[in-house]
Amino acid sequence: MTAQEPSYTLDTVVEDGVETIRLIAKVPQAKGMQDLMLETDMTTLHLRDKKERYKLELALPKPVFQDKTRATFRKKKKELVVTMYTVEGGGPLPPPGQLVRARDSMEDMSMTRPPVPSKPPPPPPVGSSSNGSSSGGGKKGKKGKGGGGGNGSANSGSGGAGVGRAEALKNEGNALLAAGKLEASVEAYTAAIALDGSNAIFYSNRASAYIKQESYRLAIADADLAIAIDPDYVKGYYRRGTAQLASGVAKDALPDFEEALRRCPGSREAKMHVKACLDIMKKANVAEDDEDDDEEFESKADVSAEDNGQYFRVQYDPEAVTVESSYDGPEWAGCGAVGAKPSKEFVEDLVEHLREERRLHKKYVLGILLGVRDLMAKDASLVDINVPDGPGGHFTVCGDTHGQFYDLLNIFDINGNPSDENPYLFNGDFVDRGSFSVEIALTLFAYKLLYPKGLFLTRGNHESRTCNAMYGFEGEVLAKYDRSVMTLFTEVFNQLPLAACIDKTVLVVHGGLFDRDGVTLDDLRNINRHCEPPVEGLMCDLLWADPKILPGRAPSKRGVSCMFGPDVTKRFLDENGLQLLVRSHEVKPTGYEIAHDGRCITVFSAPNYCDQMGNQGAFITFEKDMVPKFTSFDCVAHPPIRPMAYQSSSFSMFGF
């Protein structure tokens, strides 16, 4: 069946002074939103029917806020109505009066709140002195639009002019944030704060940018300031809860979302995030109970799963799964047998099958996941690897791929497919963000089964239940398969090694080094990794830590683990007889960065990260001399499915 373009209208509409672009598409054969797939970016819209009856691709007449698109399905009229707020129009505005605190969405950064004249502003919290009243008395300044002080800060110039310039910088930051230009948006908000340091909105908006940068500690600090300036500012609690939840601490996030809900009883998003925190805490408690039942770690055929809020045990037996006669994809003879190994033909057919956006049958998905789970469960937490001997012997290290499947295939096109003669290490964060994470995971796991010594995998911070729930992978698995497959993915991630040592010279970890000295390679080998990542300790640091320029250690900007300086790197490497640390975890303009006097290298292999960042990807090749050689590459085209397309609405604040 050939997909038909539905009849539609596309109009620019102004209501209550707010400019939007509105699409109304007639889709008479669709039963509801569940039948349709909608992707938008700033300039284009893609609409598809899951049964391939409809297909619509449009260039939008004006740039729109990507994260403010709203879609409604009119069941009686069989119409899809899509409303997109234009960047030029500034995005949605709050309704008048107290209704601003009962909005359904608290994520519209372009909103400005009405003045609350009953309270004076506090002194500016970022080191600027106020020309208003002192703490000892005097007349209180009046609160201006957006919560700024009547007399402004010391940097505000002639009162209104400084505040007006700050407001313009905030709006500039909003547009940059909507376009995914995170560093530039932070700079704009910071400049606005320098002009008017008593405006809670500026801190809240900068916190939103920090959240998207995964700088959660900085986001929490800004949210704290926003709440200190205006305890009635609901978004301050919302931002702080968001950053806490993203840091993996749902119990700390819950009080902030509950406070936001108390102040905004009608907020659907606050209700969803309270529920999300409770769900995560419930799952964590169930996981702890399961671990208490199992005194020793063993590779088991049954794992914990959830259905309709009830937890139960599920048996996985690929041999019991029937393959329908209509299935025309790759088939694996012997799938499910203990120690079964797929053929090279099956793996190559699988890659091409996935490249064509087709699904591998669940029988073979279960076989791959069970096989790779049992294989990697036997490894130590630190894996020792040797560069192949002989002429031309080499080894390739790749960083984050984050669900960008077509960029992964481009790496193979450039550097060759994995094999015993062309071995790879993929250094964590295979999933989340990009919407082809299932395809990446199945490809890497299949190659791991085919060539156990030709492809190695280490765990990243995104190979975890909490991150998968927030950043799209769980939603993707549930859309493409079901809860039982997601549960098995989680168990596979819990078996991934945490580090690799190449030729006793180079240590490869996803995040970085530790919050204390004296850690040895044997300490890493002996970590009990068969669990969800903790929020402190060696395992946490291996997944989350980041390097910094100055010596010593500092709290992480992410709110988890630490940052470590060049002296920490030198001391650790020297004490353990190593030459080089290779890590990933951070976007870099050329895909790699050399730091710490050449002894710490970051490699990141997801070009144009999330279709927004404009960076190159890179990989590193080592030969027997162990001198790193770098290859940078650009992104390639992929099907029109945006990043985070499968993300649950409960976690929409974590997307770009």
XYZ file of C-alpha atoms in Angstrom:
656
model
C 0.000 0.000 0.000
C 1.350 3.424 -0.955
C 0.907 6.125 1.664
C -1.305 8.987 0.497
C -0.954 12.633 1.380
C -3.993 13.589 3.486
C -5.981 16.720 2.735
C -4.944 19.509 5.067
C -4.881 23.211 5.776
C -1.871 25.099 7.124
C -2.535 28.578 8.472
C -0.865 31.242 10.563
C -3.249 32.140 13.355
C -3.056 34.942 15.936
C -5.131 34.490 19.057
C -4.873 36.817 22.059
C -1.781 38.337 20.503
C 0.068 34.990 20.209
C 1.146 33.808 16.758
C 0.871 30.108 15.957
C 0.993 27.875 12.903
C -1.949 25.495 12.820
C -2.227 22.326 10.758
C -5.567 20.551 10.352
C -5.165 17.202 8.561
C -8.047 14.930 7.553
C -7.206 11.311 8.442
C -10.533 9.432 8.166
C -9.004 5.944 8.568
C -7.157 6.760 11.790
C -8.844 5.865 15.071
C -6.798 8.161 17.280
C -3.362 9.496 18.142
C -2.123 5.950 18.665
C -2.318 5.391 14.877
C -0.212 8.429 13.988
C 3.434 9.483 14.267
C 4.204 13.199 14.352
C 7.692 14.751 14.287
C 8.507 18.440 14.108
C 11.643 20.513 14.255
C 11.961 24.270 13.946
C 11.257 24.359 10.214
C 9.586 21.108 9.138
C 6.727 18.795 10.038
C 6.473 15.071 9.305
C 3.240 13.135 9.790
C 2.969 9.401 9.183
C 0.376 6.740 9.782
C 1.740 3.608 11.470
C -0.143 1.489 8.915
C 1.397 3.538 6.087
C -1.913 4.928 4.841
C -0.917 8.582 5.219
C 2.294 10.533 4.805
C 2.707 14.306 4.976
C 5.938 16.301 4.886
C 5.756 20.090 5.101
C 8.168 23.003 5.260
C 6.840 25.439 7.837
C 6.469 29.109 6.842
C 8.201 30.306 10.032
C 10.507 28.769 12.664
C 8.602 27.309 15.606
C 9.418 26.246 19.160
C 10.094 22.523 18.780
C 9.214 21.681 22.381
C 5.914 23.574 22.444
C 4.030 21.685 19.732
C 0.540 20.570 20.766
C -1.499 17.944 18.901
C -5.159 16.999 19.322
C -7.177 14.322 17.542
C -10.847 15.141 16.869
C -12.487 11.756 16.841
C -15.819 12.819 15.397
C -14.284 14.793 12.547
C -11.327 12.406 12.108
C -8.977 15.397 12.136
C -5.537 15.908 13.591
C -5.008 19.473 14.813
C -1.381 20.512 15.383
C -0.602 23.885 16.965
C 2.983 25.205 16.787
C 4.102 28.442 18.446
C 6.330 30.613 16.278
C 9.669 31.795 17.599
C 8.927 35.235 16.216
C 5.683 35.341 18.185
C 7.475 34.547 21.444
C 5.599 31.380 22.378
C 2.539 30.908 24.559
C 1.586 33.642 27.010
C 0.094 33.136 30.460
C -3.566 33.887 31.061
C -4.260 36.907 33.270
C -4.208 37.006 37.047
C -3.946 33.902 39.200
C -4.605 31.578 36.264
C -0.914 31.826 35.424
C -0.218 29.383 38.279
C -2.782 26.892 37.001
C -1.305 26.461 33.543
C -1.162 22.957 32.190
C 2.416 23.419 31.005
C 5.104 24.888 33.238
C 7.795 24.378 30.613
C 7.182 27.459 28.448
C 10.343 29.420 29.099
C 9.085 32.473 27.215
C 6.365 33.124 29.802
C 6.673 36.175 32.016
C 4.669 36.304 35.200
C 2.504 39.264 36.195
C 3.897 41.510 38.945
C 3.304 40.549 42.554
C 3.505 43.946 44.276
C 2.793 42.691 47.797
C 6.429 41.603 48.396
C 9.680 43.543 47.943
C 12.488 41.887 46.004
C 15.411 40.467 47.999
C 18.921 41.788 47.397
C 20.406 40.533 44.110
C 21.887 37.088 44.849
C 24.878 37.062 42.496
C 27.215 39.531 44.084
C 25.696 42.747 42.726
C 24.726 45.369 45.295
C 21.281 46.909 45.300
C 20.530 50.625 45.269
C 17.272 49.896 47.076
C 16.618 49.732 50.809
C 19.119 48.150 53.166
C 18.334 45.273 55.465
C 18.210 47.705 58.339
C 15.199 49.614 57.123
C 14.283 52.353 54.668
C 11.685 52.359 51.928
C 11.018 49.139 50.097
C 11.427 49.140 46.353
C 8.447 48.255 44.182
C 8.540 45.029 42.275
C 8.577 45.499 38.550
C 7.623 43.217 35.694
C 9.138 39.767 36.036
C 10.059 40.319 39.679
C 12.860 42.888 39.197
C 13.517 45.461 41.908
C 12.148 48.972 41.624
C 15.602 50.564 41.666
C 17.312 47.592 39.980
C 20.757 46.250 40.682
C 24.013 48.156 40.590
C 24.464 47.059 36.965
C 21.024 48.094 35.822
C 22.028 51.475 34.497
C 19.182 53.930 34.491
C 16.524 51.655 35.961
C 14.074 50.766 33.223
C 16.689 50.726 30.470
C 18.729 48.056 32.264
C 15.677 45.976 33.069
C 14.443 46.290 29.485
C 17.804 45.148 28.128
C 17.776 42.212 30.567
C 14.310 41.221 29.343
C 15.545 41.337 25.742
C 18.500 39.114 26.651
C 16.129 36.663 28.325
C 14.029 36.499 25.149
C 17.207 35.951 23.133
C 18.124 33.113 25.498
C 14.679 31.591 25.024
C 15.072 31.543 21.235
C 18.567 30.040 21.493
C 17.315 27.395 23.903
C 14.461 26.491 21.553
C 17.031 26.111 18.756
C 19.166 23.772 20.878
C 22.042 26.275 21.194
C 22.573 25.563 24.843
C 25.891 27.301 25.542
C 24.715 30.470 23.828
C 21.428 30.420 25.729
C 23.302 30.128 29.040
C 25.440 33.119 28.047
C 22.343 35.185 27.231
C 20.631 34.343 30.523
C 23.855 35.066 32.422
C 24.087 38.488 30.771
C 20.451 39.162 31.726
C 21.222 38.212 35.345
C 24.202 40.588 35.364
C 21.806 43.432 34.498
C 18.967 42.356 36.797
C 20.000 39.871 39.461
C 16.652 39.890 41.255
C 14.495 38.293 38.567
C 13.545 34.700 39.405
C 12.617 33.928 35.804
C 16.171 34.501 34.556
C 17.572 31.931 36.986
C 14.771 29.483 36.225
C 15.355 29.735 32.485
C 19.096 29.284 32.888
C 18.350 26.239 35.044
C 16.332 24.828 32.139
C 19.338 25.241 29.831
C 21.606 23.589 32.407
C 19.208 20.648 32.627
C 19.418 20.132 28.883
C 23.225 20.288 29.191
C 22.981 17.646 31.936
C 24.615 20.145 34.336
C 22.181 19.240 37.069
C 24.086 20.679 40.036
C 24.193 24.089 38.361
C 20.486 23.795 37.569
C 19.692 23.033 41.209
C 21.734 26.058 42.329
C 19.848 28.357 39.937
C 16.495 26.920 41.006
C 17.475 27.532 44.641
C 18.133 31.183 43.768
C 14.844 31.514 41.912
C 12.960 30.164 44.941
C 14.922 32.432 47.297
C 13.991 35.465 45.204
C 10.326 34.501 44.945
C 9.056 31.584 47.060
C 5.748 31.795 45.170
C 7.420 31.193 41.800
C 6.204 27.707 40.952
C 8.662 27.012 38.170
C 11.538 27.280 40.642
C 10.281 24.143 42.407
C 9.573 22.487 39.069
C 13.104 23.145 37.779
C 14.733 21.939 40.973
C 12.647 18.772 40.982
C 13.504 18.176 37.335
C 17.247 18.444 38.012
C 17.001 16.192 41.075
C 15.069 13.577 39.127
C 17.533 13.717 36.239
C 20.325 13.136 38.749
C 18.602 9.878 39.635
C 17.373 10.998 43.055
C 13.606 10.662 42.767
C 13.079 10.890 46.537
C 14.638 14.382 46.563
C 12.687 15.450 43.478
C 9.308 14.371 44.858
C 8.898 17.167 47.468
C 9.504 19.856 44.829
C 6.964 18.399 42.408
C 4.491 18.008 45.274
C 5.027 21.667 46.191
C 4.496 22.682 42.568
C 1.295 20.643 42.505
C 0.112 22.187 45.782
C 0.553 25.650 44.303
C -0.861 24.622 40.897
C -3.559 22.028 41.622
C -4.674 22.001 37.987
C -1.250 21.297 36.491
C -1.307 18.061 34.528
C 2.490 18.078 34.195
C 3.068 18.443 37.934
C 0.742 15.487 38.518
C 2.619 13.406 35.945
C 5.976 14.155 37.518
C 4.772 13.324 41.013
C 3.577 10.018 39.585
C 6.888 9.510 37.756
C 8.839 9.950 41.005
C 6.580 7.526 42.842
C 6.869 4.982 40.010
C 10.672 5.159 40.010
C 10.805 4.831 43.782
C 8.431 1.868 43.613
C 10.519 0.138 40.958
C 13.663 0.732 42.999
C 12.040 -0.831 46.055
C 10.926 -3.850 44.023
C 14.420 -4.243 42.585
C 15.886 -4.152 46.092
C 13.415 -6.797 47.205
C 14.375 -8.981 44.223
C 18.073 -8.614 45.052
C 17.412 -9.534 48.674
C 15.813 -12.769 47.459
C 18.925 -13.704 45.455
C 21.885 -14.158 47.771
C 24.260 -14.900 44.887
C 24.280 -13.422 41.418
C 23.470 -16.001 38.796
C 22.391 -15.761 35.189
C 18.676 -16.514 35.421
C 16.008 -17.092 32.823
C 13.370 -15.155 34.723
C 13.451 -11.455 35.520
C 11.246 -8.873 37.117
C 8.597 -7.206 34.960
C 5.709 -4.824 35.397
C 2.219 -4.908 33.932
C -0.722 -2.742 35.002
C 1.147 -1.776 38.124
C 1.593 -5.392 39.264
C 4.994 -7.054 39.511
C 5.531 -10.682 38.640
C 8.092 -13.126 37.302
C 8.310 -13.726 33.557
C 9.946 -16.710 31.893
C 11.910 -16.071 28.691
C 12.157 -18.989 26.301
C 12.849 -17.967 22.703
C 12.286 -21.526 21.490
C 8.666 -21.279 22.689
C 7.995 -18.134 20.608
C 6.324 -18.862 17.273
C 7.554 -17.072 14.168
C 4.597 -16.229 11.950
C 4.652 -17.411 8.342
C 4.301 -13.783 7.213
C 7.651 -12.817 8.784
C 10.263 -12.236 6.086
C 13.217 -10.982 8.128
C 16.476 -12.634 9.272
C 16.151 -16.025 10.951
C 18.565 -17.574 13.445
C 18.598 -21.358 13.548
C 19.205 -22.600 17.079
C 18.122 -19.332 18.677
C 17.612 -19.759 22.404
C 19.859 -22.766 22.909
C 22.461 -22.374 25.652
C 25.639 -20.926 24.162
C 24.066 -20.486 20.718
C 26.025 -18.230 18.386
C 24.451 -16.441 15.417
C 25.974 -16.842 11.982
C 27.778 -14.054 10.176
C 25.032 -14.146 7.538
C 22.350 -13.611 10.183
C 24.164 -10.617 11.688
C 24.781 -8.996 8.307
C 21.161 -9.583 7.282
C 20.047 -8.137 10.616
C 21.962 -4.910 10.034
C 20.429 -4.446 6.581
C 16.979 -5.352 7.912
C 17.266 -2.672 10.594
C 18.706 -0.165 8.119
C 15.434 -0.494 6.179
C 13.439 0.379 9.352
C 12.110 -3.149 9.719
C 11.678 -5.058 12.964
C 13.538 -8.165 14.016
C 11.132 -10.820 15.278
C 10.795 -10.922 19.064
C 12.025 -14.548 19.129
C 15.437 -13.464 17.868
C 15.493 -10.320 20.015
C 15.075 -12.516 23.094
C 17.775 -14.862 21.827
C 20.264 -12.024 21.337
C 19.532 -10.450 24.724
C 19.720 -13.716 26.646
C 22.919 -14.715 24.852
C 24.767 -11.455 25.425
C 23.534 -11.228 29.015
C 24.939 -14.640 29.866
C 28.162 -13.985 27.953
C 29.000 -10.672 29.638
C 27.929 -11.824 33.100
C 31.102 -13.932 33.140
C 33.411 -10.929 32.671
C 35.136 -9.027 35.445
C 34.090 -5.411 35.947
C 37.425 -4.398 34.379
C 38.146 -6.266 31.130
C 41.716 -6.703 29.848
C 42.096 -6.335 26.062
C 45.072 -6.822 23.736
C 45.668 -5.129 20.411
C 45.947 -7.923 17.791
C 49.504 -8.973 16.976
C 51.018 -8.965 13.522
C 51.294 -6.422 10.726
C 48.424 -3.941 10.722
C 47.153 -5.003 14.142
C 44.914 -2.277 15.536
C 42.038 -1.562 17.916
C 39.243 1.047 17.642
C 37.572 2.878 20.544
C 34.230 4.642 20.019
C 32.375 6.908 22.422
C 28.679 7.638 22.934
C 26.403 6.669 20.052
C 23.072 7.515 21.771
C 20.608 5.817 19.465
C 22.039 7.369 16.274
C 21.967 4.105 14.345
C 22.725 5.503 10.906
C 25.811 7.263 12.252
C 26.911 3.929 13.746
C 26.588 2.345 10.297
C 28.666 5.205 8.933
C 31.438 4.317 11.401
C 31.394 0.783 10.005
C 31.423 2.153 6.448
C 34.497 4.265 7.275
C 36.377 1.808 9.476
C 35.025 -1.644 8.595
C 32.651 -4.004 10.379
C 33.659 -5.515 13.738
C 35.631 -8.774 13.537
C 38.467 -10.513 15.308
C 40.865 -8.738 12.917
C 39.067 -5.355 13.264
C 38.081 -5.182 16.952
C 36.094 -2.355 18.558
C 35.260 -1.092 22.020
C 32.046 0.938 22.378
C 32.386 2.980 25.523
C 28.812 3.192 26.850
C 25.715 5.304 26.211
C 24.536 3.254 23.235
C 20.914 4.147 24.000
C 18.639 7.101 24.910
C 18.179 10.441 23.155
C 18.305 9.091 19.590
C 15.214 7.216 18.416
C 17.046 4.219 16.922
C 18.479 2.944 20.195
C 16.936 -0.517 19.823
C 18.653 -0.876 16.450
C 22.036 0.135 17.888
C 21.740 -2.193 20.875
C 20.690 -5.206 18.792
C 23.469 -4.580 16.261
C 26.206 -4.275 18.888
C 24.913 -7.229 20.903
C 24.673 -9.439 17.801
C 28.260 -8.597 16.829
C 29.339 -9.309 20.413
C 27.848 -12.799 20.187
C 29.415 -13.376 16.770
C 32.858 -12.049 17.721
C 33.311 -12.137 21.526
C 36.928 -10.927 21.100
C 36.107 -8.625 18.185
C 33.689 -6.295 19.954
C 33.765 -5.091 23.555
C 31.192 -3.052 25.439
C 31.459 -0.929 28.572
C 28.596 0.582 30.503
C 27.635 4.256 30.397
C 25.437 6.231 32.758
C 22.536 5.879 30.284
C 22.542 2.089 30.520
C 20.297 2.338 33.562
C 16.622 1.953 34.370
C 16.184 5.568 35.518
C 17.821 7.174 32.475
C 15.976 4.824 30.105
C 12.654 5.879 31.619
C 13.493 9.579 31.232
C 15.402 9.819 27.962
C 13.360 7.724 25.558
C 14.775 4.199 25.407
C 12.076 2.604 27.528
C 9.352 4.243 25.439
C 11.081 3.095 22.257
C 11.292 -0.529 23.425
C 7.648 -0.520 24.508
C 6.608 0.944 21.130
C 8.638 -1.586 19.128
C 8.268 -4.633 21.398
C 6.877 -4.908 24.947
C 7.612 -4.715 28.666
C 9.234 -8.155 28.808
C 11.875 -7.072 26.266
C 12.545 -3.862 28.201
C 12.986 -5.816 31.411
C 15.511 -8.069 29.720
C 17.399 -5.062 28.307
C 17.701 -3.783 31.884
C 19.182 -7.078 33.032
C 21.664 -7.014 30.131
C 22.792 -3.505 31.092
C 23.442 -4.720 34.626
C 26.026 -7.189 33.251
C 28.037 -4.682 31.184
C 31.652 -4.271 32.352
C 32.552 -0.846 33.756
C 36.058 -0.408 32.327
C 38.616 -1.856 29.933
C 42.413 -1.844 29.969
C 44.114 -2.047 26.554
C 47.600 -3.606 26.417
C 48.161 -2.680 30.088
C 48.630 0.896 28.904
C 45.275 2.626 28.288
C 42.313 2.635 30.676
C 38.917 3.192 29.042
C 35.913 4.207 31.164
C 32.739 6.062 30.281
C 32.880 8.864 32.845
C 36.150 9.328 34.662
C 38.227 9.011 37.808
C 37.377 8.957 41.475
C 36.587 11.188 44.413
C 39.572 9.789 46.320
C 43.149 8.684 45.703
C 44.592 5.205 46.064
C 42.174 3.359 43.756
C 43.800 0.366 42.003
C 42.868 -1.641 38.929
C 42.087 -4.586 41.182
C 39.570 -2.384 43.007
C 37.833 -1.872 39.649
C 37.929 -5.574 38.786
C 36.221 -6.428 42.056
C 33.292 -3.985 41.855
C 29.941 -5.777 42.143
C 28.352 -4.199 39.110
C 25.285 -6.445 38.688
C 22.821 -3.779 39.766
C 21.434 -0.356 38.958
C 24.153 2.321 39.213
C 24.505 3.833 42.708
C 24.692 7.596 43.304
C 28.145 7.448 44.932
C 31.238 5.257 45.050
C 33.618 3.813 42.452
C 30.915 2.567 40.081
C 29.187 5.945 40.130
C 32.448 7.772 39.357
C 33.302 5.423 36.477
C 29.952 6.286 34.851
C 29.522 9.973 35.750
C 32.792 11.828 36.540
C 34.191 14.598 34.273
C 37.661 16.143 33.893
C 38.356 19.783 34.695
C 41.160 22.177 33.789
C 42.379 23.174 37.264
C 44.134 20.801 39.676
C 42.314 18.952 42.427
C 38.721 17.814 42.654
C 35.404 19.661 42.690
C 31.707 18.790 42.916
C 30.327 17.777 39.539
C 28.274 20.246 37.539
C 25.971 17.283 36.910
C 25.136 16.855 40.580
C 26.479 13.285 40.554
C 30.075 12.144 41.207
C 32.934 14.679 40.895
C 35.234 16.592 38.559
C 38.950 15.726 38.567
C 41.986 17.759 37.537
C 45.213 16.938 35.682
C 47.077 16.151 38.920
C 44.453 13.521 39.806
C 44.810 11.934 36.361
C 48.623 11.868 36.534
C 48.659 10.382 40.026
C 46.171 7.630 39.211
C 47.866 6.642 35.939
C 51.365 6.649 37.419
C 50.345 4.622 40.466
C 48.730 1.984 38.241
C 51.462 1.815 35.581
C 49.261 3.323 32.846
C 49.947 5.960 30.204
C 46.542 7.221 29.145
C 42.910 7.602 30.223
C 40.224 7.482 27.494
C 36.691 8.449 28.445
C 33.496 9.660 26.728
C 30.368 11.216 28.312
C 30.695 14.740 26.818
C 29.988 16.308 23.424
C 33.085 17.783 21.762
C 33.112 19.953 18.587
C 35.442 17.634 16.633
C 34.300 14.468 18.438
C 37.373 14.309 20.658
C 39.431 16.432 23.047
C 42.937 15.982 24.472
C 43.390 17.302 28.014
C 45.479 16.923 31.168
C 48.855 17.266 29.458
C 47.859 14.708 26.823
C 46.950 11.981 29.325
C 43.135 12.303 29.284
C 41.210 11.968 26.023
C 37.459 12.378 25.545
C 35.889 10.632 22.532
C 32.252 11.132 21.492
C 30.827 9.288 18.476
C 27.343 10.818 17.983
C 27.714 13.619 15.391
C 25.192 16.455 15.393
C 24.033 15.121 18.746
C 20.234 15.018 18.991
C 20.043 16.684 15.546
C 20.884 19.932 17.324
C 24.501 20.363 18.403
C 26.381 20.579 15.095
C 29.366 18.599 16.433
C 31.393 15.971 14.615
C 31.750 12.436 15.910
C 35.086 10.669 16.270
C 36.769 7.358 17.016
C 40.302 6.486 18.138
C 42.559 3.851 16.600
C 45.424 2.275 18.553
C 48.186 0.207 16.990
C 50.895 -1.678 18.874
C 52.754 1.554 19.679
C 49.587 2.653 21.554
C 49.734 6.153 20.049
C 46.134 7.357 19.555
C 45.076 8.261 16.016
C 41.846 10.220 15.602
C 39.198 10.088 12.879
C 36.461 12.736 12.913
C 33.319 12.386 10.816
C 30.101 14.239 10.076
C 26.544 13.059 10.580
C 24.600 11.235 7.873
C 20.921 11.383 6.979
C 18.430 9.313 8.910
C 14.688 8.642 8.559
C 12.488 11.564 9.677
C 11.995 10.451 13.266
C 13.203 13.109 15.674
C 15.325 12.381 18.750
C 13.314 11.541 21.879
C 10.312 10.637 19.702
C 9.367 7.797 22.050
C 9.886 9.692 25.282
C 7.044 9.433 27.790
C 5.152 12.676 28.295
C 5.927 12.284 32.000
C 9.561 13.082 31.217
C 9.181 15.613 28.397
C 11.239 18.182 30.312
C 14.425 16.206 29.605
C 14.274 16.483 25.796
C 15.916 19.008 23.525
